[in-house]
Amino acid sequence: MNSKLIILCCCLVLVGPNIDAQNKSKPNLIVIMADDLGYADVGFNGSKDIPTPNIDQIAENGVKFTNGYTSYSVCGPSRAGFITGRYGQRFGFERNPQYRVDNPNMGLPKTEKTIAEHLKTVGYTSGIIGKWHLGAHKSNHPLNRGFDEFFGHLGGGHTYFPKNLVLKDSYFTGDHIQIPNEEGGGKTWRAGAEIASYRTWIMRDHEPVKTEKYLTEEFSDEAVRFVERNKEQPFFLFLSYNAPHTPMQATKKYLDRFPAIREKKRKTYAAMVSALDDGVGQLLNRLKELNLEENTIVVFLSDNGGPEKKNASNNGVLREGKSSIYEGGFRVPFAIQWKGKLNKSICNYPVSSLDILGTIADLTKVEIEKDKPLDGVNIIPFLTGKEKGTPHKNIFIRKYDQKLYSVRDGNLKLVVKKNGNRKELYNLEKDISESNNIASSNKEDVKRLYNILNEWESELIDPVFLGLIHTKAWRNRTKKKSQKK
Ligand code: CA
């Protein structure tokens, strides 16, 4: 062996264990987010008609949260909260964005840092697979917001069958676009930008790719490949399934699993959830095979509550669903596993999707800008019992356009409807379904919680971009609905 080679070998021996120790102090993070999944539609929250054995493994191996919240009750703002670890209302992301490839301000403000940007500073490789929904302008593309890899779609409600993905270019312009029919024949139809965005090809990084499988399967396969590619270094994977968001589409393979469900929409929904569950199984199995389980935190959650009428989801005993400020809107199926670090348990105090960034940032000693403190905290010490008490004094939501608010303080929850000057108070421990308004007999608590809420609101700003609700198509739809009534 020549002398240069001997020196190199010595260096490798010396450096090897250090890198290993370093990586061990930097756990991988996998966040699996479902879209519009009902609170009661996972086995670990009691689902009987839709088995989710793979998702259940996460709760089985770790901690199930009965009071897990997202920071908003619809897709875009909820994701903006998760991805920054801060309430979106602090930086004006309070509406579902319109699909505007020509507007750099329609999406996550550049003043905010994403979880991927934070983790880059401590040596992580980050990937997002699936739904983005944080802005369709190129400047807001995941690769321009800290991610190293992207395989997915920029908009909200993607269609699932490859034959329906007929628009190659995700950056099409104009309010309306001609869409070829599904078989690619001569006929076309004219669609609004939002609907057209649901039919674009999937992007791999910046390039459109022609996919062949049912979309949920494409995302699951890609997630496994991402982990295989990045197993040697600390990684963050955001597996952002668009399932089981509308359109309601499933393949025979999954539909056939539910012969007992007669109602068509529920059956399709069940099939979509089952496909997602298979994907979670694929990923967890590969993680185990690669011996990465003990060095990987896996979180599962939905981005908001189930829109029960739209996709036949079920929020169980929780009141209302997606877009509501009642519990069904933003208390979601939520579980975490970290083999060897977290014991199997059930956590009944409130935690938030904002805590995912709070946790990984604290564990990896990410430096957080002082003028933009996180709302999320590291929940691991609370889960291990090292830290006493609970991570959050309060859980908030504000819906600016509707003038709706709520604040949770312990087991009390105040709901404020500023448009009608109405206040409701519920004791969630005794009344999980928010059916018994105890405001009139608890005036002091109403006043106290109202003050907490107003103090929080004084830190917020108005929305910085118009939303989906301001598009002509949305207004027409709402008009039609009210005429029907
Ligand atoms: Ca959603």
Short mmCIF file of C-alpha atoms and ligand atoms in Angstrom, two decimals:
data_model
loop_
_atom_site.label_atom_id
_atom_site.label_comp_id
_atom_site.label_asym_id
_atom_site.label_seq_id
_atom_site.Cartn_x
_atom_site.Cartn_y
_atom_site.Cartn_z
CA MET A 1 0.00 0.00 0.00
CA ASN A 2 1.47 3.36 -0.93
CA SER A 3 1.81 6.07 1.70
CA LYS A 4 -0.95 8.30 0.29
CA LEU A 5 -3.42 5.43 0.50
CA ILE A 6 -2.40 4.64 4.08
CA ILE A 7 -3.01 8.27 5.10
CA LEU A 8 -6.39 8.22 3.36
CA CYS A 9 -7.39 5.00 5.15
CA CYS A 10 -6.33 6.45 8.51
CA CYS A 11 -8.42 9.53 7.82
CA LEU A 12 -11.42 7.40 6.96
CA VAL A 13 -11.09 5.44 10.18
CA LEU A 14 -10.81 8.64 12.18
CA VAL A 15 -13.60 10.43 10.38
CA GLY A 16 -15.96 7.44 10.03
CA PRO A 17 -17.24 7.11 13.59
CA ASN A 18 -17.60 10.87 13.94
CA ILE A 19 -19.84 11.12 10.93
CA ASP A 20 -21.84 8.24 12.28
CA ALA A 21 -22.21 9.91 15.69
CA GLN A 22 -23.12 13.17 14.00
CA ASN A 23 -25.81 11.53 11.90
CA LYS A 24 -27.24 9.78 14.93
CA SER A 25 -27.71 13.14 16.62
CA LYS A 26 -29.58 14.22 13.52
CA PRO A 27 -32.56 11.93 13.18
CA ASN A 28 -34.25 11.62 9.82
CA LEU A 29 -37.75 13.02 9.68
CA ILE A 30 -40.62 11.63 7.63
CA VAL A 31 -43.92 13.50 7.69
CA ILE A 32 -46.79 11.67 6.02
CA MET A 33 -49.68 14.03 5.47
CA ALA A 34 -53.06 12.87 4.24
CA ASP A 35 -55.42 15.38 2.66
CA ASP A 36 -58.96 15.83 4.02
CA LEU A 37 -58.88 12.58 6.01
CA GLY A 38 -61.62 12.28 8.65
CA TYR A 39 -60.73 12.09 12.32
CA ALA A 40 -62.49 8.74 12.74
CA ASP A 41 -61.19 7.18 9.51
CA VAL A 42 -58.05 5.50 10.83
CA GLY A 43 -57.98 2.29 12.82
CA PHE A 44 -56.18 3.97 15.70
CA ASN A 45 -59.12 6.36 16.09
CA GLY A 46 -61.65 3.55 15.97
CA SER A 47 -62.48 3.13 12.28
CA LYS A 48 -64.31 -0.14 11.72
CA ASP A 49 -65.22 -0.08 8.05
CA ILE A 50 -61.85 1.14 6.73
CA PRO A 51 -58.92 -0.86 8.12
CA THR A 52 -55.63 1.05 8.14
CA PRO A 53 -53.19 -1.52 9.58
CA ASN A 54 -50.10 0.26 8.26
CA ILE A 55 -50.94 3.77 9.45
CA ASP A 56 -51.93 2.17 12.76
CA GLN A 57 -48.40 0.80 13.12
CA ILE A 58 -47.16 4.35 13.72
CA ALA A 59 -49.52 4.80 16.67
CA GLU A 60 -48.81 1.23 17.76
CA ASN A 61 -45.04 1.83 17.77
CA GLY A 62 -45.25 5.28 19.32
CA VAL A 63 -47.65 7.93 20.48
CA LYS A 64 -51.22 8.50 19.40
CA PHE A 65 -52.48 12.06 19.85
CA THR A 66 -56.17 12.33 20.63
CA ASN A 67 -55.91 16.13 20.62
CA GLY A 68 -53.68 16.77 17.61
CA TYR A 69 -54.44 20.01 15.77
CA THR A 70 -53.45 21.66 12.54
CA SER A 71 -53.14 25.44 12.40
CA TYR A 72 -55.99 25.91 9.95
CA SER A 73 -58.99 24.00 8.68
CA VAL A 74 -58.29 24.06 4.93
CA CYS A 75 -55.34 22.82 2.88
CA GLY A 76 -53.14 25.77 1.90
CA PRO A 77 -52.99 27.72 5.18
CA SER A 78 -52.65 24.49 7.18
CA ARG A 79 -49.61 23.53 5.10
CA ALA A 80 -48.18 27.05 5.40
CA GLY A 81 -48.34 26.63 9.18
CA PHE A 82 -46.75 23.20 9.20
CA ILE A 83 -43.98 24.14 6.79
CA THR A 84 -42.93 27.27 8.74
CA GLY A 85 -43.76 26.15 12.29
CA ARG A 86 -45.68 29.41 12.62
CA TYR A 87 -49.34 30.36 12.45
CA GLY A 88 -49.93 31.40 8.83
CA GLN A 89 -52.05 34.28 10.12
CA ARG A 90 -48.82 35.92 11.32
CA PHE A 91 -47.60 36.36 7.75
CA GLY A 92 -50.84 36.71 5.83
CA PHE A 93 -51.26 33.14 4.52
CA GLU A 94 -54.87 32.72 5.53
CA ARG A 95 -56.59 31.64 2.34
CA ASN A 96 -56.26 28.81 -0.12
CA PRO A 97 -54.14 30.39 -2.86
CA GLN A 98 -55.32 30.67 -6.44
CA TYR A 99 -53.32 28.76 -9.05
CA ARG A 100 -51.43 31.74 -10.48
CA VAL A 101 -48.18 30.94 -12.24
CA ASP A 102 -47.83 34.66 -13.04
CA ASN A 103 -47.98 35.95 -9.47
CA PRO A 104 -44.93 35.51 -7.23
CA ASN A 105 -46.88 36.81 -4.22
CA MET A 106 -49.65 34.22 -4.50
CA GLY A 107 -48.24 31.66 -2.08
CA LEU A 108 -45.85 31.34 0.80
CA PRO A 109 -44.31 34.79 1.46
CA LYS A 110 -40.56 34.90 0.85
CA THR A 111 -40.12 36.49 4.26
CA GLU A 112 -40.77 33.06 5.80
CA LYS A 113 -38.40 30.11 6.01
CA THR A 114 -39.58 26.58 5.33
CA ILE A 115 -38.67 23.53 7.37
CA ALA A 116 -36.45 22.44 4.44
CA GLU A 117 -34.60 25.79 4.49
CA HIS A 118 -34.04 25.45 8.22
CA LEU A 119 -32.82 21.86 7.95
CA LYS A 120 -30.45 22.71 5.11
CA THR A 121 -28.44 24.81 7.59
CA VAL A 122 -27.73 21.67 9.62
CA GLY A 123 -26.90 19.40 6.69
CA TYR A 124 -30.20 17.74 5.78
CA THR A 125 -31.37 16.71 2.34
CA SER A 126 -35.08 17.40 1.91
CA GLY A 127 -37.66 16.03 -0.48
CA ILE A 128 -41.34 16.62 -1.02
CA ILE A 129 -43.48 14.06 -2.77
CA GLY A 130 -47.07 14.91 -3.66
CA LYS A 131 -49.08 18.05 -3.09
CA TRP A 132 -47.40 21.43 -2.68
CA HIS A 133 -50.21 24.05 -2.70
CA LEU A 134 -48.00 26.85 -1.42
CA GLY A 135 -47.79 28.84 -4.65
CA ALA A 136 -47.59 27.97 -8.37
CA HIS A 137 -45.17 30.72 -9.40
CA LYS A 138 -41.67 29.42 -10.18
CA SER A 139 -40.18 31.44 -7.33
CA ASN A 140 -42.33 29.40 -4.95
CA HIS A 141 -41.46 26.02 -6.48
CA PRO A 142 -40.32 23.61 -3.72
CA LEU A 143 -36.78 23.62 -5.14
CA ASN A 144 -36.74 27.39 -4.64
CA ARG A 145 -38.04 27.02 -1.08
CA GLY A 146 -35.34 24.81 0.38
CA PHE A 147 -36.20 21.37 -0.96
CA ASP A 148 -33.62 19.33 -2.86
CA GLU A 149 -36.07 17.00 -4.55
CA PHE A 150 -39.66 17.33 -5.75
CA PHE A 151 -42.00 14.80 -7.28
CA GLY A 152 -45.57 16.03 -7.32
CA HIS A 153 -47.99 18.77 -8.30
CA LEU A 154 -48.05 22.46 -7.47
CA GLY A 155 -51.80 22.89 -6.99
CA GLY A 156 -54.54 21.56 -4.75
CA GLY A 157 -56.92 18.84 -5.91
CA HIS A 158 -55.07 16.65 -8.37
CA THR A 159 -56.78 13.98 -10.39
CA TYR A 160 -55.62 10.38 -9.81
CA PHE A 161 -55.77 8.43 -13.06
CA PRO A 162 -52.83 8.90 -15.43
CA LYS A 163 -55.14 9.13 -18.46
CA ASN A 164 -56.65 12.31 -16.94
CA LEU A 165 -53.29 14.04 -16.53
CA VAL A 166 -53.34 15.68 -19.93
CA LEU A 167 -51.61 19.04 -19.47
CA LYS A 168 -47.88 18.67 -19.81
CA ASP A 169 -47.01 22.19 -18.70
CA SER A 170 -47.70 23.10 -15.07
CA TYR A 171 -46.86 26.70 -15.94
CA PHE A 172 -49.71 27.28 -18.38
CA THR A 173 -51.04 30.81 -18.32
CA GLY A 174 -54.45 32.44 -18.64
CA ASP A 175 -57.69 32.18 -16.73
CA HIS A 176 -58.98 29.52 -19.08
CA ILE A 177 -57.23 26.78 -20.94
CA GLN A 178 -58.23 24.23 -23.54
CA ILE A 179 -57.91 20.71 -22.19
CA PRO A 180 -57.65 17.73 -24.50
CA ASN A 181 -60.11 14.98 -23.75
CA GLU A 182 -58.97 11.98 -21.76
CA GLU A 183 -58.18 9.76 -24.70
CA GLY A 184 -56.14 12.50 -26.32
CA GLY A 185 -58.55 12.69 -29.29
CA GLY A 186 -59.40 15.86 -31.17
CA LYS A 187 -62.02 17.24 -28.80
CA THR A 188 -61.08 19.72 -26.14
CA TRP A 189 -62.94 21.50 -23.38
CA ARG A 190 -62.38 24.85 -21.76
CA ALA A 191 -61.56 24.92 -18.07
CA GLY A 192 -60.77 27.58 -15.48
CA ALA A 193 -57.16 27.74 -14.32
CA GLU A 194 -57.93 26.00 -11.06
CA ILE A 195 -59.58 22.99 -12.66
CA ALA A 196 -56.88 22.84 -15.33
CA SER A 197 -54.21 22.75 -12.62
CA TYR A 198 -55.67 19.47 -11.35
CA ARG A 199 -54.78 17.83 -14.66
CA THR A 200 -51.16 18.72 -15.15
CA TRP A 201 -48.42 16.14 -15.52
CA ILE A 202 -46.48 15.38 -12.39
CA MET A 203 -43.22 17.30 -12.05
CA ARG A 204 -39.91 15.73 -11.14
CA ASP A 205 -37.97 18.70 -9.86
CA HIS A 206 -38.60 21.20 -12.69
CA GLU A 207 -39.45 18.71 -15.44
CA PRO A 208 -42.86 17.29 -16.37
CA VAL A 209 -42.94 13.49 -16.32
CA LYS A 210 -45.51 11.12 -17.74
CA THR A 211 -46.73 8.88 -14.95
CA GLU A 212 -48.31 5.49 -15.43
CA LYS A 213 -49.86 4.43 -12.16
CA TYR A 214 -52.72 5.53 -9.93
CA LEU A 215 -51.32 8.71 -8.38
CA THR A 216 -51.23 7.49 -4.78
CA GLU A 217 -49.11 4.52 -5.90
CA GLU A 218 -46.73 6.80 -7.81
CA PHE A 219 -46.15 8.84 -4.65
CA SER A 220 -45.65 5.76 -2.46
CA ASP A 221 -43.09 4.25 -4.85
CA GLU A 222 -41.23 7.52 -5.07
CA ALA A 223 -41.14 7.84 -1.27
CA VAL A 224 -39.42 4.47 -0.99
CA ARG A 225 -36.90 5.47 -3.65
CA PHE A 226 -36.22 8.78 -1.87
CA VAL A 227 -35.33 6.96 1.34
CA GLU A 228 -33.12 4.49 -0.55
CA ARG A 229 -31.30 7.35 -2.29
CA ASN A 230 -30.74 9.34 0.88
CA LYS A 231 -30.19 6.68 3.50
CA GLU A 232 -26.56 7.62 4.13
CA GLN A 233 -27.18 11.19 5.28
CA PRO A 234 -29.77 12.98 7.43
CA PHE A 235 -32.93 13.49 5.43
CA PHE A 236 -36.36 15.03 5.68
CA LEU A 237 -39.14 13.57 3.59
CA PHE A 238 -42.51 15.29 3.29
CA LEU A 239 -44.80 12.65 1.82
CA SER A 240 -47.73 14.87 0.99
CA TYR A 241 -50.46 12.61 -0.38
CA ASN A 242 -53.36 14.42 -2.05
CA ALA A 243 -55.57 11.45 -1.10
CA PRO A 244 -58.35 11.23 -0.04
CA HIS A 245 -59.14 14.76 -1.32
CA THR A 246 -61.62 14.97 -4.21
CA PRO A 247 -61.94 13.96 -7.06
CA MET A 248 -63.26 10.66 -5.77
CA GLN A 249 -61.31 8.15 -7.84
CA ALA A 250 -59.99 4.70 -7.03
CA THR A 251 -58.93 1.62 -8.93
CA LYS A 252 -60.63 -1.76 -8.85
CA LYS A 253 -57.84 -3.24 -6.75
CA TYR A 254 -58.79 -1.04 -3.80
CA LEU A 255 -62.53 -0.81 -4.45
CA ASP A 256 -62.75 -4.61 -4.33
CA ARG A 257 -61.57 -4.53 -0.72
CA PHE A 258 -64.86 -2.99 0.37
CA PRO A 259 -67.73 -5.21 -0.78
CA ALA A 260 -69.66 -4.39 2.38
CA ILE A 261 -69.78 -0.64 1.76
CA ARG A 262 -72.77 0.02 -0.49
CA GLU A 263 -72.73 3.80 -0.65
CA LYS A 264 -70.64 4.68 -3.71
CA LYS A 265 -68.82 7.75 -2.42
CA ARG A 266 -67.93 6.14 0.90
CA LYS A 267 -66.72 3.03 -0.92
CA THR A 268 -64.47 5.10 -3.19
CA TYR A 269 -63.21 7.08 -0.21
CA ALA A 270 -62.43 3.84 1.64
CA ALA A 271 -60.53 2.57 -1.41
CA MET A 272 -58.51 5.81 -1.61
CA VAL A 273 -57.60 5.60 2.08
CA SER A 274 -56.69 1.95 1.67
CA ALA A 275 -54.30 2.77 -1.20
CA LEU A 276 -52.67 5.41 0.98
CA ASP A 277 -52.38 2.91 3.81
CA ASP A 278 -50.62 0.44 1.51
CA GLY A 279 -48.12 3.16 0.63
CA VAL A 280 -47.43 3.88 4.28
CA GLY A 281 -46.79 0.15 4.72
CA GLN A 282 -44.34 0.07 1.81
CA LEU A 283 -42.40 2.98 3.29
CA LEU A 284 -42.34 1.66 6.87
CA ASN A 285 -41.22 -1.78 5.70
CA ARG A 286 -38.38 -0.34 3.66
CA LEU A 287 -37.33 1.80 6.60
CA LYS A 288 -37.15 -1.33 8.71
CA GLU A 289 -35.21 -3.27 6.06
CA LEU A 290 -32.68 -0.46 5.78
CA ASN A 291 -32.30 -0.47 9.55
CA LEU A 292 -33.29 3.19 9.76
CA GLU A 293 -36.21 2.90 12.17
CA GLU A 294 -34.34 3.94 15.28
CA ASN A 295 -32.90 6.98 13.61
CA THR A 296 -36.06 8.18 11.95
CA ILE A 297 -38.99 10.11 13.39
CA VAL A 298 -42.18 9.30 11.52
CA VAL A 299 -45.24 11.53 11.87
CA PHE A 300 -48.64 10.85 10.38
CA LEU A 301 -51.44 13.43 10.22
CA SER A 302 -54.15 14.94 8.04
CA ASP A 303 -53.89 18.57 6.89
CA ASN A 304 -57.42 19.34 8.10
CA GLY A 305 -60.63 17.60 9.08
CA GLY A 306 -62.77 15.59 6.69
CA PRO A 307 -65.29 17.44 4.48
CA GLU A 308 -67.89 14.79 5.24
CA LYS A 309 -70.36 15.65 2.48
CA LYS A 310 -67.76 16.13 -0.23
CA ASN A 311 -65.65 13.00 0.16
CA ALA A 312 -67.80 10.89 2.53
CA SER A 313 -65.20 11.10 5.30
CA ASN A 314 -66.16 10.68 8.94
CA ASN A 315 -65.04 12.91 11.79
CA GLY A 316 -66.82 10.76 14.36
CA VAL A 317 -68.01 12.63 17.44
CA LEU A 318 -66.32 15.88 16.44
CA ARG A 319 -68.53 18.77 15.39
CA GLU A 320 -68.52 19.77 11.71
CA GLY A 321 -65.51 19.26 9.41
CA LYS A 322 -63.11 20.85 6.94
CA SER A 323 -63.09 24.66 6.98
CA SER A 324 -64.86 24.83 10.37
CA ILE A 325 -63.53 26.34 13.58
CA TYR A 326 -65.26 23.57 15.53
CA GLU A 327 -63.15 20.52 16.37
CA GLY A 328 -64.03 18.59 13.21
CA GLY A 329 -62.29 21.30 11.18
CA PHE A 330 -58.80 21.01 12.54
CA ARG A 331 -58.47 18.24 15.14
CA VAL A 332 -57.03 15.46 12.99
CA PRO A 333 -55.71 11.89 13.07
CA PHE A 334 -52.18 12.39 14.38
CA ALA A 335 -49.46 9.95 15.55
CA ILE A 336 -45.69 9.81 15.88
CA GLN A 337 -43.15 6.99 16.13
CA TRP A 338 -39.48 7.10 17.05
CA LYS A 339 -38.32 3.58 17.77
CA GLY A 340 -36.14 3.28 20.84
CA LYS A 341 -36.92 6.83 21.98
CA LEU A 342 -40.70 6.94 22.42
CA ASN A 343 -42.70 4.29 24.23
CA LYS A 344 -46.15 3.30 23.15
CA SER A 345 -48.62 5.71 24.73
CA ILE A 346 -51.66 7.89 24.22
CA CYS A 347 -51.29 11.64 24.57
CA ASN A 348 -54.43 13.55 25.53
CA TYR A 349 -53.17 17.12 25.75
CA PRO A 350 -53.15 19.40 22.71
CA VAL A 351 -50.26 19.23 20.26
CA SER A 352 -50.04 21.03 16.95
CA SER A 353 -48.75 20.39 13.44
CA LEU A 354 -46.58 23.45 14.16
CA ASP A 355 -44.68 21.29 16.65
CA ILE A 356 -43.16 19.15 13.91
CA LEU A 357 -40.76 21.94 12.94
CA GLY A 358 -40.49 22.97 16.59
CA THR A 359 -39.33 19.47 17.44
CA ILE A 360 -36.80 18.84 14.67
CA ALA A 361 -35.39 22.38 14.91
CA ASP A 362 -34.71 21.94 18.62
CA LEU A 363 -33.27 18.43 18.24
CA THR A 364 -30.85 19.54 15.54
CA LYS A 365 -30.10 22.96 17.04
CA VAL A 366 -31.32 24.94 14.07
CA GLU A 367 -30.86 28.65 14.63
CA ILE A 368 -34.20 30.44 14.55
CA GLU A 369 -34.42 34.14 13.68
CA LYS A 370 -35.34 36.11 16.80
CA ASP A 371 -37.93 38.27 15.08
CA LYS A 372 -39.70 35.21 13.70
CA PRO A 373 -40.10 32.87 16.66
CA LEU A 374 -41.74 29.51 16.06
CA ASP A 375 -45.18 28.78 17.44
CA GLY A 376 -44.29 25.10 17.55
CA VAL A 377 -42.18 23.54 20.30
CA ASN A 378 -40.15 20.37 20.78
CA ILE A 379 -42.70 17.87 22.08
CA ILE A 380 -40.27 14.97 22.62
CA PRO A 381 -39.34 15.92 26.24
CA PHE A 382 -43.07 16.11 27.08
CA LEU A 383 -43.67 12.70 25.53
CA THR A 384 -40.77 11.07 27.36
CA GLY A 385 -41.79 12.68 30.66
CA LYS A 386 -38.55 14.63 30.95
CA GLU A 387 -40.56 17.80 30.80
CA LYS A 388 -43.62 18.14 33.01
CA GLY A 389 -46.79 19.93 32.01
CA THR A 390 -48.05 20.39 28.48
CA PRO A 391 -46.43 22.03 25.46
CA HIS A 392 -49.20 24.55 24.70
CA LYS A 393 -51.21 26.82 26.90
CA ASN A 394 -53.45 27.72 23.99
CA ILE A 395 -54.51 26.54 20.55
CA PHE A 396 -55.82 29.22 18.21
CA ILE A 397 -57.57 29.59 14.91
CA ARG A 398 -58.74 32.62 12.99
CA LYS A 399 -60.65 32.69 9.73
CA TYR A 400 -60.26 36.27 8.58
CA ASP A 401 -62.81 36.34 5.78
CA GLN A 402 -65.56 34.81 7.86
CA LYS A 403 -64.59 36.68 11.07
CA LEU A 404 -64.52 33.37 12.94
CA TYR A 405 -62.18 32.62 15.83
CA SER A 406 -61.54 30.07 18.50
CA VAL A 407 -59.12 29.66 21.35
CA ARG A 408 -58.59 26.60 23.50
CA ASP A 409 -57.31 27.01 27.04
CA GLY A 410 -57.01 23.74 28.96
CA ASN A 411 -60.32 22.00 28.39
CA LEU A 412 -62.23 25.20 27.72
CA LYS A 413 -62.79 26.41 24.19
CA LEU A 414 -64.18 29.78 23.25
CA VAL A 415 -65.74 30.18 19.80
CA VAL A 416 -66.21 33.76 18.63
CA LYS A 417 -68.26 34.78 15.63
CA LYS A 418 -67.41 38.44 15.26
CA ASN A 419 -69.80 38.87 12.35
CA GLY A 420 -72.73 38.15 14.65
CA ASN A 421 -71.04 39.19 17.86
CA ARG A 422 -71.67 35.71 19.26
CA LYS A 423 -69.58 33.87 21.81
CA GLU A 424 -69.82 30.20 22.68
CA LEU A 425 -67.97 28.33 25.39
CA TYR A 426 -67.48 24.57 25.55
CA ASN A 427 -65.83 22.20 27.96
CA LEU A 428 -64.14 19.75 25.61
CA GLU A 429 -63.44 17.20 28.32
CA LYS A 430 -67.12 16.80 29.12
CA ASP A 431 -68.48 17.81 25.76
CA ILE A 432 -66.20 16.74 22.91
CA SER A 433 -68.97 17.38 20.37
CA GLU A 434 -69.35 21.05 21.37
CA SER A 435 -73.10 20.65 21.80
CA ASN A 436 -73.60 22.42 25.12
CA ASN A 437 -72.79 26.13 25.06
CA ILE A 438 -71.95 27.12 28.62
CA ALA A 439 -71.05 30.77 27.88
CA SER A 440 -73.93 32.35 29.77
CA SER A 441 -73.10 30.59 33.04
CA ASN A 442 -69.32 31.15 32.80
CA LYS A 443 -68.96 34.82 32.00
CA GLU A 444 -65.58 35.21 33.69
CA ASP A 445 -64.05 32.43 31.60
CA VAL A 446 -65.55 33.90 28.43
CA LYS A 447 -63.96 37.25 29.26
CA ARG A 448 -60.60 35.69 30.11
CA LEU A 449 -60.41 33.60 26.95
CA TYR A 450 -61.62 36.52 24.84
CA ASN A 451 -58.72 38.59 26.14
CA ILE A 452 -56.25 35.80 25.33
CA LEU A 453 -57.69 35.62 21.83
CA ASN A 454 -57.49 39.38 21.28
CA GLU A 455 -53.92 39.45 22.46
CA TRP A 456 -53.03 36.74 19.95
CA GLU A 457 -54.88 38.59 17.21
CA SER A 458 -52.92 41.76 17.90
CA GLU A 459 -49.83 39.87 16.64
CA LEU A 460 -51.44 38.90 13.31
CA ILE A 461 -51.66 40.67 9.97
CA ASP A 462 -54.34 40.74 7.29
CA PRO A 463 -54.13 38.21 4.43
CA VAL A 464 -51.53 39.22 1.83
CA PHE A 465 -53.10 37.58 -1.22
CA LEU A 466 -56.57 36.95 -2.54
CA GLY A 467 -57.84 33.41 -2.29
CA LEU A 468 -59.71 30.80 -4.24
CA ILE A 469 -62.90 32.25 -2.80
CA HIS A 470 -62.26 35.45 -4.77
CA THR A 471 -62.16 33.77 -8.18
CA LYS A 472 -65.08 34.17 -10.53
CA ALA A 473 -65.54 30.40 -10.76
CA TRP A 474 -65.84 30.08 -6.97
CA ARG A 475 -68.31 32.97 -6.74
CA ASN A 476 -70.46 31.41 -9.48
CA ARG A 477 -70.41 28.07 -7.71
CA THR A 478 -71.48 29.64 -4.42
CA LYS A 479 -74.22 31.58 -6.21
CA LYS A 480 -75.54 28.38 -7.82
CA LYS A 481 -75.50 26.59 -4.47
CA SER A 482 -77.49 29.34 -2.73
CA GLN A 483 -80.00 29.39 -5.61
CA LYS A 484 -80.53 25.65 -5.19
CA LYS A 485 -81.35 26.17 -1.53
CA CA B 1 -56.88 19.39 2.87
#
